Amino acid sequence: MSGDLPASSPLWISAFLDLAAEELERGTAFWAQVTGTTLSTVRGERAEFTTLVPPDGDDHLRVQRRDEGPSRVHLDLHVGDQATAAEHARRLGAEVVHTAEEGYVVLRSPGGLTFCFVGHPASRRSRPTTWPTGHHSQVDQLSIDVPERLLEAELAFWRDLTGWRLRRTAYEEFHLLEVPAGQPLQVLVQRLDDDASEVSVHLDLTTDDVGAELARHVALGARVVTSHDHWTVMADPGGLRYCIAGDPPDDDVPA
């Protein structure tokens, strides 16, 4: 890692699908099918964790049973020293919620988004999945969705936490964090027009055939919520929202 990056700058990013207990079995099966992954052995003191294991590369999608509250997504930032990273995050305005004996630290951003610092090593991006129709898709982005009144503070927080440059996109409501090459997930910060109470996260899939990919998801139990020029908002069988975008997945993965 470059010496000018903070201790909280992630070496790897994972997304956790925190599925409500009543949606766990159905939701886990759905996400394994739409991503072309297999399920790891269930683990944790309460058998609450499962990893979606890709055919190649290191995983970046995991599932956790959520015993209270609706399904959601949170992000894990993999760092070399969780305690030092958490202290830096605290100085930037985060709240430390829990420090586990195993070493991971649970925090909330200034806008209330749950995230964790973890120490699991990972470095090899997986390739997009090729489906029987010949098209490809991949979960390759997480979107941090921020109410407008919290946007300035949240943009500054994620920029300073990661040490990554922030840039605007062609859409005025979107900012991108410029993640280093080799990361499994791009990070988008989206301004919400509604009056949501806290910051949240959703996942984005990219595909080179939107029609085929939409049909595949609907057949597996998802539904279309809204359609836009370049992306479609979906809901999984339990109602958790995500997006499918018509961009060819990035297959530039080292052999």
C-alpha atoms as a printed R data frame, in Angstrom:
    type eleno elety resid chain resno       x       y       z
1   ATOM     1    CA   MET     A     1   0.000   0.000   0.000
2   ATOM     2    CA   SER     A     2   1.225   3.479  -0.820
3   ATOM     3    CA   GLY     A     3   2.549   5.388   2.172
4   ATOM     4    CA   ASP     A     4   0.170   8.289   1.530
5   ATOM     5    CA   LEU     A     5  -2.939   6.141   2.004
6   ATOM     6    CA   PRO     A     6  -4.564   5.899   5.456
7   ATOM     7    CA   ALA     A     7  -4.585   2.681   7.489
8   ATOM     8    CA   SER     A     8  -8.296   2.447   6.703
9   ATOM     9    CA   SER     A     9  -7.708   2.233   2.934
10  ATOM    10    CA   PRO     A    10  -9.143  -1.172   1.913
11  ATOM    11    CA   LEU     A    11  -7.004  -3.898   0.416
12  ATOM    12    CA   TRP     A    12 -10.246  -5.622  -0.655
13  ATOM    13    CA   ILE     A    13 -13.979  -4.901  -0.463
14  ATOM    14    CA   SER     A    14 -16.734  -7.417   0.259
15  ATOM    15    CA   ALA     A    15 -20.497  -6.920   0.277
16  ATOM    16    CA   PHE     A    16 -22.608  -8.642   2.917
17  ATOM    17    CA   LEU     A    17 -26.242  -9.482   2.181
18  ATOM    18    CA   ASP     A    18 -27.842  -9.199   5.628
19  ATOM    19    CA   LEU     A    19 -30.999 -11.219   5.012
20  ATOM    20    CA   ALA     A    20 -33.937 -11.186   7.405
21  ATOM    21    CA   ALA     A    21 -34.294 -14.564   9.116
22  ATOM    22    CA   GLU     A    22 -37.549 -15.370   7.326
23  ATOM    23    CA   GLU     A    23 -35.935 -14.615   3.933
24  ATOM    24    CA   LEU     A    24 -32.590 -16.328   4.571
25  ATOM    25    CA   GLU     A    25 -33.107 -19.670   2.835
26  ATOM    26    CA   ARG     A    26 -34.909 -18.269  -0.193
27  ATOM    27    CA   GLY     A    27 -32.634 -15.234  -0.514
28  ATOM    28    CA   THR     A    28 -29.396 -17.208  -0.177
29  ATOM    29    CA   ALA     A    29 -30.491 -19.629  -2.894
30  ATOM    30    CA   PHE     A    30 -31.517 -16.746  -5.170
31  ATOM    31    CA   TRP     A    31 -28.214 -14.878  -4.845
32  ATOM    32    CA   ALA     A    32 -26.177 -18.031  -5.390
33  ATOM    33    CA   GLN     A    33 -28.137 -18.725  -8.582
34  ATOM    34    CA   VAL     A    34 -27.994 -15.208 -10.021
35  ATOM    35    CA   THR     A    35 -24.254 -14.900  -9.355
36  ATOM    36    CA   GLY     A    36 -23.240 -18.391 -10.456
37  ATOM    37    CA   THR     A    37 -21.588 -19.088  -7.113
38  ATOM    38    CA   THR     A    38 -21.691 -22.022  -4.725
39  ATOM    39    CA   LEU     A    39 -22.436 -21.852  -1.011
40  ATOM    40    CA   SER     A    40 -19.740 -22.386   1.560
41  ATOM    41    CA   THR     A    41 -20.287 -24.321   4.762
42  ATOM    42    CA   VAL     A    42 -22.430 -22.312   7.174
43  ATOM    43    CA   ARG     A    43 -20.313 -20.848   9.969
44  ATOM    44    CA   GLY     A    44 -20.502 -18.589  13.015
45  ATOM    45    CA   GLU     A    45 -21.492 -19.176  16.631
46  ATOM    46    CA   ARG     A    46 -25.171 -19.026  15.625
47  ATOM    47    CA   ALA     A    47 -24.684 -20.529  12.132
48  ATOM    48    CA   GLU     A    48 -25.384 -17.100  10.683
49  ATOM    49    CA   PHE     A    49 -22.718 -16.702   7.952
50  ATOM    50    CA   THR     A    50 -22.363 -18.135   4.441
51  ATOM    51    CA   THR     A    51 -19.989 -17.190   1.622
52  ATOM    52    CA   LEU     A    52 -20.955 -17.109  -2.075
53  ATOM    53    CA   VAL     A    53 -17.885 -18.811  -3.541
54  ATOM    54    CA   PRO     A    54 -17.036 -17.957  -7.181
55  ATOM    55    CA   PRO     A    55 -15.653 -20.588  -9.582
56  ATOM    56    CA   ASP     A    56 -12.355 -18.673  -9.689
57  ATOM    57    CA   GLY     A    57 -10.727 -15.877  -7.727
58  ATOM    58    CA   ASP     A    58 -11.489 -14.769  -4.186
59  ATOM    59    CA   ASP     A    59 -14.996 -14.205  -2.894
60  ATOM    60    CA   HIS     A    60 -16.498 -10.747  -2.427
61  ATOM    61    CA   LEU     A    61 -20.135 -11.635  -1.619
62  ATOM    62    CA   ARG     A    62 -21.316 -13.072   1.674
63  ATOM    63    CA   VAL     A    63 -24.634 -13.703   3.420
64  ATOM    64    CA   GLN     A    64 -25.552 -13.114   7.052
65  ATOM    65    CA   ARG     A    65 -28.799 -13.930   8.838
66  ATOM    66    CA   ARG     A    66 -30.310 -10.777  10.333
67  ATOM    67    CA   ASP     A    67 -32.488 -11.635  13.306
68  ATOM    68    CA   GLU     A    68 -33.922  -8.124  13.747
69  ATOM    69    CA   GLY     A    69 -34.945  -5.704  11.013
70  ATOM    70    CA   PRO     A    70 -35.469  -6.038   7.250
71  ATOM    71    CA   SER     A    71 -32.913  -7.314   4.761
72  ATOM    72    CA   ARG     A    72 -30.139  -4.898   3.801
73  ATOM    73    CA   VAL     A    73 -26.568  -4.759   2.502
74  ATOM    74    CA   HIS     A    74 -23.441  -3.690   4.366
75  ATOM    75    CA   LEU     A    75 -19.826  -3.533   3.273
76  ATOM    76    CA   ASP     A    76 -16.687  -5.070   4.725
77  ATOM    77    CA   LEU     A    77 -13.387  -3.266   4.244
78  ATOM    78    CA   HIS     A    78 -10.400  -5.614   4.433
79  ATOM    79    CA   VAL     A    79  -7.431  -3.902   6.083
80  ATOM    80    CA   GLY     A    80  -4.115  -4.871   7.631
81  ATOM    81    CA   ASP     A    81  -4.849  -3.493  11.112
82  ATOM    82    CA   GLN     A    82  -8.513  -3.300  12.056
83  ATOM    83    CA   ALA     A    83  -7.985  -1.435  15.332
84  ATOM    84    CA   THR     A    84  -5.880   1.312  13.730
85  ATOM    85    CA   ALA     A    85  -8.311   1.616  10.835
86  ATOM    86    CA   ALA     A    86 -11.234   1.912  13.263
87  ATOM    87    CA   GLU     A    87  -9.510   4.667  15.214
88  ATOM    88    CA   HIS     A    88  -8.920   6.619  11.995
89  ATOM    89    CA   ALA     A    89 -12.581   6.145  11.038
90  ATOM    90    CA   ARG     A    90 -13.662   7.374  14.464
91  ATOM    91    CA   ARG     A    91 -11.612  10.550  14.005
92  ATOM    92    CA   LEU     A    92 -13.421  11.079  10.692
93  ATOM    93    CA   GLY     A    93 -16.818  10.909  12.385
94  ATOM    94    CA   ALA     A    94 -17.695   7.204  12.418
95  ATOM    95    CA   GLU     A    95 -19.178   5.499  15.464
96  ATOM    96    CA   VAL     A    96 -17.568   2.270  16.685
97  ATOM    97    CA   VAL     A    97 -20.459  -0.103  17.437
98  ATOM    98    CA   HIS     A    98 -18.654  -3.309  18.381
99  ATOM    99    CA   THR     A    99 -15.111  -4.662  18.573
100 ATOM   100    CA   ALA     A   100 -15.156  -8.453  18.361
101 ATOM   101    CA   GLU     A   101 -12.754 -10.824  20.067
102 ATOM   102    CA   GLU     A   102 -11.976 -12.192  16.603
103 ATOM   103    CA   GLY     A   103 -10.587  -8.781  15.627
104 ATOM   104    CA   TYR     A   104 -13.219  -7.361  13.304
105 ATOM   105    CA   VAL     A   105 -14.779  -3.993  14.123
106 ATOM   106    CA   VAL     A   106 -18.361  -2.921  13.369
107 ATOM   107    CA   LEU     A   107 -18.902   0.794  12.743
108 ATOM   108    CA   ARG     A   108 -21.459   3.268  11.455
109 ATOM   109    CA   SER     A   109 -20.638   6.097   9.062
110 ATOM   110    CA   PRO     A   110 -21.685   9.671   9.941
111 ATOM   111    CA   GLY     A   111 -24.918   9.048   8.003
112 ATOM   112    CA   GLY     A   112 -25.651   5.783   9.805
113 ATOM   113    CA   LEU     A   113 -24.382   3.170   7.311
114 ATOM   114    CA   THR     A   114 -23.126  -0.037   8.938
115 ATOM   115    CA   PHE     A   115 -19.729  -1.258   7.740
116 ATOM   116    CA   CYS     A   116 -16.945  -3.432   9.133
117 ATOM   117    CA   PHE     A   117 -13.178  -3.585   9.153
118 ATOM   118    CA   VAL     A   118 -12.046  -7.194   8.723
119 ATOM   119    CA   GLY     A   119  -8.708  -8.907   8.235
120 ATOM   120    CA   HIS     A   120  -9.540 -11.736   5.817
121 ATOM   121    CA   PRO     A   121  -6.883 -11.780   3.041
122 ATOM   122    CA   ALA     A   122  -8.055 -11.670  -0.584
123 ATOM   123    CA   SER     A   123  -6.553 -10.328  -3.811
124 ATOM   124    CA   ARG     A   124  -7.725 -12.284  -6.894
125 ATOM   125    CA   ARG     A   125 -10.746 -10.910  -8.732
126 ATOM   126    CA   SER     A   126 -13.163 -13.468 -10.122
127 ATOM   127    CA   ARG     A   127 -14.244 -13.409 -13.760
128 ATOM   128    CA   PRO     A   128 -17.765 -12.620 -14.969
129 ATOM   129    CA   THR     A   129 -20.072 -15.632 -15.254
130 ATOM   130    CA   THR     A   130 -20.868 -16.939 -18.742
131 ATOM   131    CA   TRP     A   131 -24.459 -18.190 -18.978
132 ATOM   132    CA   PRO     A   132 -25.907 -20.845 -21.355
133 ATOM   133    CA   THR     A   133 -27.236 -18.081 -23.629
134 ATOM   134    CA   GLY     A   134 -23.639 -16.900 -24.142
135 ATOM   135    CA   HIS     A   135 -24.068 -13.614 -22.281
136 ATOM   136    CA   HIS     A   136 -22.087 -12.550 -19.217
137 ATOM   137    CA   SER     A   137 -22.897 -10.868 -15.912
138 ATOM   138    CA   GLN     A   138 -21.257 -10.026 -12.626
139 ATOM   139    CA   VAL     A   139 -21.954  -8.183  -9.363
140 ATOM   140    CA   ASP     A   140 -19.239  -5.568  -9.666
141 ATOM   141    CA   GLN     A   141 -20.436  -2.427  -7.888
142 ATOM   142    CA   LEU     A   142 -21.963  -1.299  -4.639
143 ATOM   143    CA   SER     A   143 -23.890   1.940  -4.474
144 ATOM   144    CA   ILE     A   144 -23.892   3.977  -1.275
145 ATOM   145    CA   ASP     A   145 -27.267   5.725  -1.333
146 ATOM   146    CA   VAL     A   146 -27.245   9.015   0.573
147 ATOM   147    CA   PRO     A   147 -30.089  11.425   1.417
148 ATOM   148    CA   GLU     A   148 -29.277  14.849  -0.037
149 ATOM   149    CA   ARG     A   149 -28.930  16.544   3.350
150 ATOM   150    CA   LEU     A   150 -26.173  14.050   4.320
151 ATOM   151    CA   LEU     A   151 -24.369  13.948   0.981
152 ATOM   152    CA   GLU     A   152 -21.523  16.423   1.553
153 ATOM   153    CA   ALA     A   153 -20.467  14.863   4.854
154 ATOM   154    CA   GLU     A   154 -20.775  11.304   3.550
155 ATOM   155    CA   LEU     A   155 -18.763  12.026   0.393
156 ATOM   156    CA   ALA     A   156 -15.971  13.530   2.474
157 ATOM   157    CA   PHE     A   157 -16.062  10.598   4.899
158 ATOM   158    CA   TRP     A   158 -15.699   7.850   2.277
159 ATOM   159    CA   ARG     A   159 -13.049   9.803   0.370
160 ATOM   160    CA   ASP     A   160 -10.946  10.351   3.482
161 ATOM   161    CA   LEU     A   161 -11.561   6.867   4.873
162 ATOM   162    CA   THR     A   162 -10.416   5.074   1.725
163 ATOM   163    CA   GLY     A   163  -7.871   7.599   0.507
164 ATOM   164    CA   TRP     A   164  -9.348   7.196  -2.978
165 ATOM   165    CA   ARG     A   165 -10.095  10.102  -5.279
166 ATOM   166    CA   LEU     A   166 -13.710  11.083  -5.758
167 ATOM   167    CA   ARG     A   167 -15.009  12.188  -9.153
168 ATOM   168    CA   ARG     A   168 -18.332  13.190 -10.672
169 ATOM   169    CA   THR     A   169 -19.970  11.189 -13.432
170 ATOM   170    CA   ALA     A   170 -22.154  12.131 -16.389
171 ATOM   171    CA   TYR     A   171 -25.124  11.927 -14.001
172 ATOM   172    CA   GLU     A   172 -25.181  14.772 -11.482
173 ATOM   173    CA   GLU     A   173 -26.497  12.549  -8.691
174 ATOM   174    CA   PHE     A   174 -23.575  10.082  -8.921
175 ATOM   175    CA   HIS     A   175 -19.992  10.260  -7.649
176 ATOM   176    CA   LEU     A   176 -17.437   7.474  -8.127
177 ATOM   177    CA   LEU     A   177 -14.624   6.545  -5.791
178 ATOM   178    CA   GLU     A   178 -11.643   5.655  -7.973
179 ATOM   179    CA   VAL     A   179 -10.856   2.211  -6.584
180 ATOM   180    CA   PRO     A   180  -7.434   0.688  -7.352
181 ATOM   181    CA   ALA     A   181  -7.079  -1.890 -10.100
182 ATOM   182    CA   GLY     A   182  -7.867  -5.395  -8.951
183 ATOM   183    CA   GLN     A   183 -10.651  -4.525  -6.511
184 ATOM   184    CA   PRO     A   184 -13.735  -6.750  -6.977
185 ATOM   185    CA   LEU     A   185 -16.262  -3.939  -6.513
186 ATOM   186    CA   GLN     A   186 -16.519  -0.401  -7.830
187 ATOM   187    CA   VAL     A   187 -17.935   2.097  -5.322
188 ATOM   188    CA   LEU     A   188 -20.607   4.587  -6.371
189 ATOM   189    CA   VAL     A   189 -22.076   7.263  -4.095
190 ATOM   190    CA   GLN     A   190 -25.615   8.209  -5.131
191 ATOM   191    CA   ARG     A   191 -27.588  11.225  -3.996
192 ATOM   192    CA   LEU     A   192 -31.157  10.294  -3.109
193 ATOM   193    CA   ASP     A   193 -33.966  12.664  -3.974
194 ATOM   194    CA   ASP     A   194 -36.266  11.323  -1.273
195 ATOM   195    CA   ASP     A   195 -36.021  11.968   2.449
196 ATOM   196    CA   ALA     A   196 -34.572   8.637   3.570
197 ATOM   197    CA   SER     A   197 -33.545   8.704   7.212
198 ATOM   198    CA   GLU     A   198 -30.152   7.019   6.825
199 ATOM   199    CA   VAL     A   199 -27.533   6.009   4.307
200 ATOM   200    CA   SER     A   200 -28.005   2.568   2.730
201 ATOM   201    CA   VAL     A   201 -26.304   0.321   0.165
202 ATOM   202    CA   HIS     A   202 -27.491  -1.647  -2.845
203 ATOM   203    CA   LEU     A   203 -25.669  -3.949  -5.273
204 ATOM   204    CA   ASP     A   204 -25.307  -3.422  -9.027
205 ATOM   205    CA   LEU     A   205 -24.799  -6.139 -11.644
206 ATOM   206    CA   THR     A   206 -23.385  -5.455 -15.097
207 ATOM   207    CA   THR     A   207 -24.194  -7.497 -18.189
208 ATOM   208    CA   ASP     A   208 -23.624  -7.482 -21.940
209 ATOM   209    CA   ASP     A   209 -27.225  -8.588 -22.625
210 ATOM   210    CA   VAL     A   210 -29.788  -6.797 -20.474
211 ATOM   211    CA   GLY     A   211 -32.784  -8.645 -21.926
212 ATOM   212    CA   ALA     A   212 -31.334 -12.081 -21.273
213 ATOM   213    CA   GLU     A   213 -30.171 -11.116 -17.803
214 ATOM   214    CA   LEU     A   214 -33.520  -9.617 -16.819
215 ATOM   215    CA   ALA     A   215 -35.329 -12.732 -18.000
216 ATOM   216    CA   ARG     A   216 -32.972 -14.915 -15.989
217 ATOM   217    CA   HIS     A   217 -33.557 -12.939 -12.767
218 ATOM   218    CA   VAL     A   218 -37.335 -12.848 -13.192
219 ATOM   219    CA   ALA     A   219 -37.383 -16.614 -13.779
220 ATOM   220    CA   LEU     A   220 -35.545 -17.024 -10.464
221 ATOM   221    CA   GLY     A   221 -38.148 -14.988  -8.576
222 ATOM   222    CA   ALA     A   222 -37.023 -11.348  -8.876
223 ATOM   223    CA   ARG     A   223 -39.265  -8.574 -10.172
224 ATOM   224    CA   VAL     A   224 -38.693  -5.381 -12.124
225 ATOM   225    CA   VAL     A   225 -39.326  -2.251 -10.028
226 ATOM   226    CA   THR     A   226 -38.452   0.556 -12.464
227 ATOM   227    CA   SER     A   227 -36.633   0.816 -15.789
228 ATOM   228    CA   HIS     A   228 -34.247   3.626 -16.781
229 ATOM   229    CA   ASP     A   229 -32.189   4.277 -19.910
230 ATOM   230    CA   HIS     A   230 -29.040   2.563 -18.634
231 ATOM   231    CA   TRP     A   231 -30.149   0.502 -15.647
232 ATOM   232    CA   THR     A   232 -33.115  -1.405 -14.244
233 ATOM   233    CA   VAL     A   233 -34.081  -1.432 -10.576
234 ATOM   234    CA   MET     A   234 -34.944  -4.947  -9.378
235 ATOM   235    CA   ALA     A   235 -36.229  -6.538  -6.178
236 ATOM   236    CA   ASP     A   236 -35.127 -10.008  -5.107
237 ATOM   237    CA   PRO     A   237 -37.758 -12.517  -3.899
238 ATOM   238    CA   GLY     A   238 -37.705 -10.967  -0.414
239 ATOM   239    CA   GLY     A   239 -37.936  -7.377  -1.676
240 ATOM   240    CA   LEU     A   240 -34.253  -6.370  -1.371
241 ATOM   241    CA   ARG     A   241 -33.494  -3.927  -4.185
242 ATOM   242    CA   TYR     A   242 -30.554  -4.035  -6.584
243 ATOM   243    CA   CYS     A   243 -29.816  -2.873 -10.138
244 ATOM   244    CA   ILE     A   244 -28.871  -4.422 -13.470
245 ATOM   245    CA   ALA     A   245 -26.858  -2.168 -15.792
246 ATOM   246    CA   GLY     A   246 -26.184  -2.599 -19.471
247 ATOM   247    CA   ASP     A   247 -22.393  -2.397 -19.361
248 ATOM   248    CA   PRO     A   248 -20.156  -5.281 -20.447
249 ATOM   249    CA   PRO     A   249 -18.606  -6.805 -17.314
250 ATOM   250    CA   ASP     A   250 -14.903  -6.143 -16.905
251 ATOM   251    CA   ASP     A   251 -13.069  -9.329 -17.865
252 ATOM   252    CA   ASP     A   252  -9.597  -7.830 -17.466
253 ATOM   253    CA   VAL     A   253  -8.556 -10.249 -14.736
254 ATOM   254    CA   PRO     A   254  -4.981 -11.508 -14.444
255 ATOM   255    CA   ALA     A   255  -4.597 -15.220 -15.166
